[in-house]
PDB file of C-alpha atoms in Angstrom:
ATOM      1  CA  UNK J  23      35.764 -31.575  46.941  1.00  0.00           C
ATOM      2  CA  UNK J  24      35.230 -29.498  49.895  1.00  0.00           C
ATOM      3  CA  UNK J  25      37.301 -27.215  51.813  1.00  0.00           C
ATOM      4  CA  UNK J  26      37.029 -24.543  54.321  1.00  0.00           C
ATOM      5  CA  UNK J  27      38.650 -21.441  55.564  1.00  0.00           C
ATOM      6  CA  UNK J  28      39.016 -19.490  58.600  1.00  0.00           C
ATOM      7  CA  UNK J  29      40.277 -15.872  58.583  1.00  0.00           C
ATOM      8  CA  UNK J  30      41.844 -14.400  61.874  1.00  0.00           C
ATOM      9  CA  UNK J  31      43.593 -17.717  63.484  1.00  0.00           C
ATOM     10  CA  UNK J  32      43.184 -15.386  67.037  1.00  0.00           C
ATOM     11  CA  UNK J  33      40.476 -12.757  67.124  1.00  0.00           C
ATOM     12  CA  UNK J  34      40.189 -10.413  70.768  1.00  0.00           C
ATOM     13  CA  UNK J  35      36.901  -8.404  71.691  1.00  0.00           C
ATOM     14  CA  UNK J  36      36.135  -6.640  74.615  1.00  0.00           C
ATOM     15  CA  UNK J  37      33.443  -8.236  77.112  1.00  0.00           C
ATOM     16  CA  UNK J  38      29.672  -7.143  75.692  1.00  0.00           C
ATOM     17  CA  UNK J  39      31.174  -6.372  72.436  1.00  0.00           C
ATOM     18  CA  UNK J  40      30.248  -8.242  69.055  1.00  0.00           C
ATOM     19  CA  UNK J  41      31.310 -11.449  68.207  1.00  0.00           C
ATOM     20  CA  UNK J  42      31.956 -11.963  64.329  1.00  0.00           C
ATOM     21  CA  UNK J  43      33.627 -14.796  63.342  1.00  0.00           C
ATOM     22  CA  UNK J  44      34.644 -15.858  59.422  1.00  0.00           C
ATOM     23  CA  UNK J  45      34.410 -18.765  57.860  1.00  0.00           C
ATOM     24  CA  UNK J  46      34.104 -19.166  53.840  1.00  0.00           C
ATOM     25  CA  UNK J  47      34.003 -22.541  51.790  1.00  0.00           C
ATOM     26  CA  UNK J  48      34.521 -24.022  48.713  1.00  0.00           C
ATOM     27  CA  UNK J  49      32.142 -27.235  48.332  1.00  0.00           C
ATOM     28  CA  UNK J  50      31.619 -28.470  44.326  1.00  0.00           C
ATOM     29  CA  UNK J  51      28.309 -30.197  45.774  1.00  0.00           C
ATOM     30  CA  UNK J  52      25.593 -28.278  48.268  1.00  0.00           C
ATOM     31  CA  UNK J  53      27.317 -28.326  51.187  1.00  0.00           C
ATOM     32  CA  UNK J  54      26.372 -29.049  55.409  1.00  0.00           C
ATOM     33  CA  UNK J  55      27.869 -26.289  57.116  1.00  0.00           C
ATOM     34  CA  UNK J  56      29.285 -26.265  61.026  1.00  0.00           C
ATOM     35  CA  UNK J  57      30.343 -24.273  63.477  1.00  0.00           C
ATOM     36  CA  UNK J  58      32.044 -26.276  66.578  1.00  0.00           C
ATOM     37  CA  UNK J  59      33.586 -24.844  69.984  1.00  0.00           C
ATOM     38  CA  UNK J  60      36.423 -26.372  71.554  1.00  0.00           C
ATOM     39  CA  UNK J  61      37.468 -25.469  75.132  1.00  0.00           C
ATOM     40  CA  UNK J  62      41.061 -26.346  76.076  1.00  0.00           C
ATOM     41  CA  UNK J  63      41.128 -30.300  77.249  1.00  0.00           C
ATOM     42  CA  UNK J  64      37.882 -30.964  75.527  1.00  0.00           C
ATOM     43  CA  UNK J  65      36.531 -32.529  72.628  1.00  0.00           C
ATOM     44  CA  UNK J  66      34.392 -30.492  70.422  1.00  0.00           C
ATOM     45  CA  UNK J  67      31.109 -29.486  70.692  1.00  0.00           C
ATOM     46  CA  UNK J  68      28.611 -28.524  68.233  1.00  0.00           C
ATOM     47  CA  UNK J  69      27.112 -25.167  68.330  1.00  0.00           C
ATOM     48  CA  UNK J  70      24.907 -24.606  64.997  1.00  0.00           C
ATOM     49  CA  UNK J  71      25.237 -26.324  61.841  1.00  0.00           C
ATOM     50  CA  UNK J  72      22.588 -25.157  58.490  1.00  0.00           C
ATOM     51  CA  UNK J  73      21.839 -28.573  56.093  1.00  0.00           C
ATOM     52  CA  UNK J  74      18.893 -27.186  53.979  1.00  0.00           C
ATOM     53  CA  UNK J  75      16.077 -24.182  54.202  1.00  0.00           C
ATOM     54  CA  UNK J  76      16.251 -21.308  56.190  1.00  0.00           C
ATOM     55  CA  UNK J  77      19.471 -19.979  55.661  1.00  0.00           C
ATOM     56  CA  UNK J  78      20.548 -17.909  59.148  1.00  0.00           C
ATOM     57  CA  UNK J  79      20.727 -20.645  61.633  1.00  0.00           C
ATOM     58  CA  UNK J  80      20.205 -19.900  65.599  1.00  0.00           C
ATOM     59  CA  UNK J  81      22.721 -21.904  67.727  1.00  0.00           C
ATOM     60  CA  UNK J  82      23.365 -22.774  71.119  1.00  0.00           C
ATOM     61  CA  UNK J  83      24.555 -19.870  74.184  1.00  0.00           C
ATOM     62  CA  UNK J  84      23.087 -17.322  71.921  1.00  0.00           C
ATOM     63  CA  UNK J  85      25.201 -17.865  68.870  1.00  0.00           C
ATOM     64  CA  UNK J  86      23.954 -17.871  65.291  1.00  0.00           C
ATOM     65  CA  UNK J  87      25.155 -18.190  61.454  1.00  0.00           C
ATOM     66  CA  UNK J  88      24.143 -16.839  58.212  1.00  0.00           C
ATOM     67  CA  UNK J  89      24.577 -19.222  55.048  1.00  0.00           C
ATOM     68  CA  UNK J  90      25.566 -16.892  51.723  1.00  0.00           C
ATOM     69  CA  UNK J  91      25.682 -18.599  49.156  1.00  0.00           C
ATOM     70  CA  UNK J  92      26.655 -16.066  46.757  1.00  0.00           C
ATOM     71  CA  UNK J  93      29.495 -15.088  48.838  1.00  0.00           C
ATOM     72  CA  UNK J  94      30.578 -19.104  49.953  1.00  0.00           C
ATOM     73  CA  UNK J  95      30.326 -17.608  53.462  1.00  0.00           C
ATOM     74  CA  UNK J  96      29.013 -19.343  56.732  1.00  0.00           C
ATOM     75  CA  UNK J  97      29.916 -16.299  59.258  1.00  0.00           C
ATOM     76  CA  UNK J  98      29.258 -16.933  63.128  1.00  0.00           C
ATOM     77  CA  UNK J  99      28.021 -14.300  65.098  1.00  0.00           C
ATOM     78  CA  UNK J 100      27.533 -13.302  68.848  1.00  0.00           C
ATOM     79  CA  UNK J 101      25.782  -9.611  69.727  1.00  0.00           C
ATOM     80  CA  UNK J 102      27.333  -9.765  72.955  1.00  0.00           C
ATOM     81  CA  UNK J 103      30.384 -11.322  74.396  1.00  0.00           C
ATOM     82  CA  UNK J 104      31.203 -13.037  77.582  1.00  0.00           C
ATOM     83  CA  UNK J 105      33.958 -14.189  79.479  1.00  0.00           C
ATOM     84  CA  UNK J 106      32.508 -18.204  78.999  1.00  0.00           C
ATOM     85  CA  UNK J 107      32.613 -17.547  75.377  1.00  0.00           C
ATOM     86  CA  UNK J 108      36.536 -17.948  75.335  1.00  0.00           C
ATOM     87  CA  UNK J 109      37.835 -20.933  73.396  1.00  0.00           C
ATOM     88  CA  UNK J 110      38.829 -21.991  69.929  1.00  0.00           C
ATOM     89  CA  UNK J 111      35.936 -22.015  66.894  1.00  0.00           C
ATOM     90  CA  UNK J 112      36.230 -24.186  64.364  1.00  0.00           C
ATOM     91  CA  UNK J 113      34.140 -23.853  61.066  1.00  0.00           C
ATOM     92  CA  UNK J 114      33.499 -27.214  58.963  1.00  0.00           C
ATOM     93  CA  UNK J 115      31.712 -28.094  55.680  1.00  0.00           C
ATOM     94  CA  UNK J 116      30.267 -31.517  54.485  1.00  0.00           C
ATOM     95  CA  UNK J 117      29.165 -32.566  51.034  1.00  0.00           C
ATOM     96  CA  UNK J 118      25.521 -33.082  50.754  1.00  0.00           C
ATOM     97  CA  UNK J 119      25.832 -36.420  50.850  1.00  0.00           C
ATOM     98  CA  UNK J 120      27.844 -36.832  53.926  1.00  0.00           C
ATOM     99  CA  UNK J 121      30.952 -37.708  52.301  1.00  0.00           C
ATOM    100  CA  UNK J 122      34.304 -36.635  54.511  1.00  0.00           C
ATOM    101  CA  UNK J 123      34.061 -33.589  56.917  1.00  0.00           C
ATOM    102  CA  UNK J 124      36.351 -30.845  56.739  1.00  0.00           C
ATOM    103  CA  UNK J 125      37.583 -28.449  59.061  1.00  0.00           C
ATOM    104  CA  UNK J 126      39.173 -24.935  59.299  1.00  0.00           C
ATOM    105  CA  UNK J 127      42.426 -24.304  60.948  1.00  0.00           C
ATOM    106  CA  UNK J 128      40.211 -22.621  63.994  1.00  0.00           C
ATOM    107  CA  UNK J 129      40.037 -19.228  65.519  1.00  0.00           C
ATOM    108  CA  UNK J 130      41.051 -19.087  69.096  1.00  0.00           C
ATOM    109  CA  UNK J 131      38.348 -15.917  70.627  1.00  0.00           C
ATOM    110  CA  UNK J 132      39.696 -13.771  73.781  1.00  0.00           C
ATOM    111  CA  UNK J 133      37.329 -12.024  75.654  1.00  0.00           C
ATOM    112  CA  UNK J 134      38.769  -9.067  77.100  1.00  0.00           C
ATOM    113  CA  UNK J 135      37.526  -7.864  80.776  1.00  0.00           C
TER     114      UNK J 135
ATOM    115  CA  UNK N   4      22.756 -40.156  79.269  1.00  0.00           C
ATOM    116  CA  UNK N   5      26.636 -41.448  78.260  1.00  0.00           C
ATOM    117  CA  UNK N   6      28.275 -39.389  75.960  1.00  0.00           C
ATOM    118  CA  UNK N   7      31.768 -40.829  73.785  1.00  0.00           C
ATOM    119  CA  UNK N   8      34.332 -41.611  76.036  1.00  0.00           C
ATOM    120  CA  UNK N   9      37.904 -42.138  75.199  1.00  0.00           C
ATOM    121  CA  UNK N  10      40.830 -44.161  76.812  1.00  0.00           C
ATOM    122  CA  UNK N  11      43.064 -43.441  77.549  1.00  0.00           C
ATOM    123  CA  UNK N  12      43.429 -39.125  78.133  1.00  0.00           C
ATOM    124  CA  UNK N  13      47.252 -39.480  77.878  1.00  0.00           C
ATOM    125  CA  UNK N  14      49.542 -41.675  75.959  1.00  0.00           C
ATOM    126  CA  UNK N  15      53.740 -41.498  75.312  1.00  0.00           C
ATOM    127  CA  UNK N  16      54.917 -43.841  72.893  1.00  0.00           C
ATOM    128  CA  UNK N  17      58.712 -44.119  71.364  1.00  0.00           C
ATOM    129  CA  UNK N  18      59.189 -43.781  67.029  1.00  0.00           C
ATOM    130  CA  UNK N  19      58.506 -47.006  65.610  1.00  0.00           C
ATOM    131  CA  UNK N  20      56.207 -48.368  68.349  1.00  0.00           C
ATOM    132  CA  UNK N  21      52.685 -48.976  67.444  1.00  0.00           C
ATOM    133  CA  UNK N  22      49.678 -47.861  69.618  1.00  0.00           C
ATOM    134  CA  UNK N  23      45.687 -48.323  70.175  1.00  0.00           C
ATOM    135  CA  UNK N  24      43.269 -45.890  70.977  1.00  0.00           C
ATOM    136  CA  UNK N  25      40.046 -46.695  72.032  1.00  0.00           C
ATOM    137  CA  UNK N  26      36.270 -45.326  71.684  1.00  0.00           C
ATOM    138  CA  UNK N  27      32.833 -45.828  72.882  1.00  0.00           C
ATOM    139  CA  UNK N  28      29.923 -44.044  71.309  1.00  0.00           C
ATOM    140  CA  UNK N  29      27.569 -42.376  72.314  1.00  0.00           C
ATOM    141  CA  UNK N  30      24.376 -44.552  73.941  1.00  0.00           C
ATOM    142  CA  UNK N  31      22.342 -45.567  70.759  1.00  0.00           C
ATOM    143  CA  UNK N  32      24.765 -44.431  68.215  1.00  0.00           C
ATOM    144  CA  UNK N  33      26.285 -47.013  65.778  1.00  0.00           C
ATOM    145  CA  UNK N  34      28.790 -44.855  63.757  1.00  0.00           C
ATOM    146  CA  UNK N  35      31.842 -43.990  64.665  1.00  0.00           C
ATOM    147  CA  UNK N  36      34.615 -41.501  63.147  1.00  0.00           C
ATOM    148  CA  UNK N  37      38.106 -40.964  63.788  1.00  0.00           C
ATOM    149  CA  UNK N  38      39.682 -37.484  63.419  1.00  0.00           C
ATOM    150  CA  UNK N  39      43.377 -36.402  63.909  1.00  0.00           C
ATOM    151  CA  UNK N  40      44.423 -32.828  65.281  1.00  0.00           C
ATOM    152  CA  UNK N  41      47.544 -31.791  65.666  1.00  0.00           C
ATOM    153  CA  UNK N  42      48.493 -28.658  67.554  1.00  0.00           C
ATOM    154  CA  UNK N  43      47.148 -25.196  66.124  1.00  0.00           C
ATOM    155  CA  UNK N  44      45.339 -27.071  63.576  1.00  0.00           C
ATOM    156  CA  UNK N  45      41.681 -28.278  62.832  1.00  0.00           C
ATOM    157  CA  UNK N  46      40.969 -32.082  62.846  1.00  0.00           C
ATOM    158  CA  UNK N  47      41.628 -34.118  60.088  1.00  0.00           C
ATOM    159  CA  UNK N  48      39.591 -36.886  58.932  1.00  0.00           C
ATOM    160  CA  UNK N  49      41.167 -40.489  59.622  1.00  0.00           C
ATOM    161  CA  UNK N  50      38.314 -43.286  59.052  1.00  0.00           C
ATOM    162  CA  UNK N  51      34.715 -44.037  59.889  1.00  0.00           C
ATOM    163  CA  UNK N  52      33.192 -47.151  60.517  1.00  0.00           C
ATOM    164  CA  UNK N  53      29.851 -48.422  60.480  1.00  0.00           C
ATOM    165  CA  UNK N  54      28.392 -51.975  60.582  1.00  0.00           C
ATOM    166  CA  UNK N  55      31.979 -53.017  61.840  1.00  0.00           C
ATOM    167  CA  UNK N  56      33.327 -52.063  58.458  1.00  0.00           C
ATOM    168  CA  UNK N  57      35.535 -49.270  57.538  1.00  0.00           C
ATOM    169  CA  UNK N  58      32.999 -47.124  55.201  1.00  0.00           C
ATOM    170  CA  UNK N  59      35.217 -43.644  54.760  1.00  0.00           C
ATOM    171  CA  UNK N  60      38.428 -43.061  54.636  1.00  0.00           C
ATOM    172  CA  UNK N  61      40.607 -39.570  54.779  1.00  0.00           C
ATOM    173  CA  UNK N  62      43.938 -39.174  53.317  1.00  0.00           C
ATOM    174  CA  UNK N  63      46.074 -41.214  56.279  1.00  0.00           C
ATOM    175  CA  UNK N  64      48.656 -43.868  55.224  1.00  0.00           C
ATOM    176  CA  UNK N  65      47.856 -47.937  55.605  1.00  0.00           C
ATOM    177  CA  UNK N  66      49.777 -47.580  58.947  1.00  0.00           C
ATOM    178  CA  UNK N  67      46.128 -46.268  60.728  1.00  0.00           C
ATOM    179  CA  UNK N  68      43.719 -48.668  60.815  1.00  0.00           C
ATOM    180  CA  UNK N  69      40.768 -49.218  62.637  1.00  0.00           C
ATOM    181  CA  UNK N  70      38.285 -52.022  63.757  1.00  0.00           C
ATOM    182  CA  UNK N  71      34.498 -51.770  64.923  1.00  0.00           C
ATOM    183  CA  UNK N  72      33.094 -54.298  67.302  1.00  0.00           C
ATOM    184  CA  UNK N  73      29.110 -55.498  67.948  1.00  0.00           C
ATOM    185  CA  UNK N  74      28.842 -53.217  71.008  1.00  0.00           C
ATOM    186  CA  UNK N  75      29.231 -50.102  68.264  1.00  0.00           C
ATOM    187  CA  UNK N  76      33.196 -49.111  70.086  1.00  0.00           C
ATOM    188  CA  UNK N  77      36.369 -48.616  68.324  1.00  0.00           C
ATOM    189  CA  UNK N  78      39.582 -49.182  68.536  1.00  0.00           C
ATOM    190  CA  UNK N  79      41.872 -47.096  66.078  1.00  0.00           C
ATOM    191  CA  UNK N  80      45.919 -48.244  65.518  1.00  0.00           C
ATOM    192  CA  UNK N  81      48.760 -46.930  64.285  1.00  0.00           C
ATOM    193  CA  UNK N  82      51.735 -48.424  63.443  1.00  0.00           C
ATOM    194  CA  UNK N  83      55.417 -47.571  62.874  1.00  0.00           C
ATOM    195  CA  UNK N  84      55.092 -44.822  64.661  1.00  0.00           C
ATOM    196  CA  UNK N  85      56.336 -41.293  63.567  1.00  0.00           C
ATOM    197  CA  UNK N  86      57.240 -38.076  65.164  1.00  0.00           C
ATOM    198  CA  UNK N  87      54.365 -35.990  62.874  1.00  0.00           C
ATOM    199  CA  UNK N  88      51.993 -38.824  64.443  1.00  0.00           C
ATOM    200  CA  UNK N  89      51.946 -36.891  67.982  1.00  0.00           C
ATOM    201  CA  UNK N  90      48.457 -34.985  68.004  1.00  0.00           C
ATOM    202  CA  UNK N  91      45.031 -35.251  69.349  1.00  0.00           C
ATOM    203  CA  UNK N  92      43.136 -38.059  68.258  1.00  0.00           C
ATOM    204  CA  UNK N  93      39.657 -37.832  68.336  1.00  0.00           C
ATOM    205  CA  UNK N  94      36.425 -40.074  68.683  1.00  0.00           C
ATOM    206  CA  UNK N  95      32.891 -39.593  66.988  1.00  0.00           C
ATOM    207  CA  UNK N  96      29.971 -41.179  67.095  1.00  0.00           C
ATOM    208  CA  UNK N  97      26.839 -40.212  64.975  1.00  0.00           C
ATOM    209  CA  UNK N  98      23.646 -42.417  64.642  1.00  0.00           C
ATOM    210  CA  UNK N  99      22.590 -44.164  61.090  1.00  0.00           C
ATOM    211  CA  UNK N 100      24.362 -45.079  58.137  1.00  0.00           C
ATOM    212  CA  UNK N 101      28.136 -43.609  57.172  1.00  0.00           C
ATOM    213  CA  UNK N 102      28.031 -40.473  55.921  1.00  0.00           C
ATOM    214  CA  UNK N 103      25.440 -38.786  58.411  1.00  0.00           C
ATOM    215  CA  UNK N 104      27.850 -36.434  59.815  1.00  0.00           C
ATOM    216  CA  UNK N 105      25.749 -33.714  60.674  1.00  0.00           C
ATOM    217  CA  UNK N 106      24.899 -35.139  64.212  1.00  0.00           C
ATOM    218  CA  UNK N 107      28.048 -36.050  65.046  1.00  0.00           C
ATOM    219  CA  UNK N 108      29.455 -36.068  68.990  1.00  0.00           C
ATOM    220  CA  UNK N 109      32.734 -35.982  69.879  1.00  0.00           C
ATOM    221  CA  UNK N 110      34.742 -37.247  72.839  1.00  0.00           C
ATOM    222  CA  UNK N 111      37.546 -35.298  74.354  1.00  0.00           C
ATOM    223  CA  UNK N 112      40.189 -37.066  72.560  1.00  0.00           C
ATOM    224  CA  UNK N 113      43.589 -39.181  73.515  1.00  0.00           C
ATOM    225  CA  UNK N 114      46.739 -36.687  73.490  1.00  0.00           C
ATOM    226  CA  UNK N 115      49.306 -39.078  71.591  1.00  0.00           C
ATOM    227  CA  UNK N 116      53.097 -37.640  72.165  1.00  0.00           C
ATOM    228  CA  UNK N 117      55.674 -39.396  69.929  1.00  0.00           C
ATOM    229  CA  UNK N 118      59.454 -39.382  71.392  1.00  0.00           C
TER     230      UNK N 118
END
């Protein structure tokens, strides 16, 4: 079984500032791990997601991930925030073999001026 | 290049009526998932189907059920509806056999409100 959770349902950084983002799992198989944006009246959209090898992923608008698995962590990170980057994050873990798709709760980000 | 669509955006329905939602994948994708997210919450897996089968199922009672057709959309029901039923439903569509979620695309999703 797989499961997945997201500490800090609202996190708030200043504009320019770091992004971090926290996401651990618990997966009894190798897991595929996610991160997906969601911006208010939208469906979700994928941003990085690691399935085997290198283990810190590079995403999309200059986001990226670093699979732990000694820690069961799948952190997303930002080095600099901006406004655009508002919305709600939502980490998700598969079993290697694709069976069911879990998310987190989500982590709505504010980007302060 | 057309992404998943989803009819309709908005939808009221009264407790014990049932409901369809509908789906159309992505161009060239065969697979389709249904997920369930209700307010502050992540989405929850419903159902996939592939090959016009249902091949996955979450934990959701008998009273969702789905159907694939040869063009690749979906149609997802729910009957008897309940209050807890009011939530986002949404639509995705991956390419390949069940279980290839990792390329999944999702549509922006049919608010259902129960009164």
């Amino acid at each position: 079984a797989q499961s997945v959770t997201q500490l800090g349902s609202h996190v708030s950084v200043s504009e320019g500032a770091l992004v971090l983002l926290r996401c651990n799992y618990s997966s009894s198989v190798p897991p595929y791990l996610f991160w997906y944006v969601q911006y208010p009246n939208q469906g979700l959209q994928l941003l990085l997601k690691y399935t085997t090898g290198a283990t810190l992923v590079k995403g999309i608008n200059g986001f990226e991930a670093e699979f732990k698995k000694s820690e069961t962590s799948f952190h997303l990170t930002k080095p600099s925030a901006h406004m655009s980057d508002a919305a709600e994050y939502f980490c998700a873990v598969s079993g290697s073999t694709g069976n069911q798709f879990y998310f987190g709760t989500g982590t709505s980000l504010t980007v302060i001026p | 290049d057309a992404g998943v669509t989803q009819s309709p955006t908005h939808l009221i329905k009264t407790r014990g009526q049932q409901v369809t939602l509908r789906c159309s994948p992505k161009s060239g994708h065969d697979t389709v998932s249904w997920y369930q997210q209700a307010l502050g919450q992540g989405p929850q897996f419903i159902f996939q189907y592939y090959e016009e089968e249902e091949r996955q199922r979450g934990n959701f009672p008998d009273r969702f059920s789905g159907h694939q057709f040869p063009n690749y959309s979906s149609e997802l029901n729910v009957n008897a509806l309940l209050l807890g039923d009011s939530a986002l439903y949404l639509c995705a569509s991956t390419l390949g056999p069940g279980g290839r979620f990792y390329e999944q695309y999702f549509g922006p999703g049919t608010r259902l409100t129960v009164t």
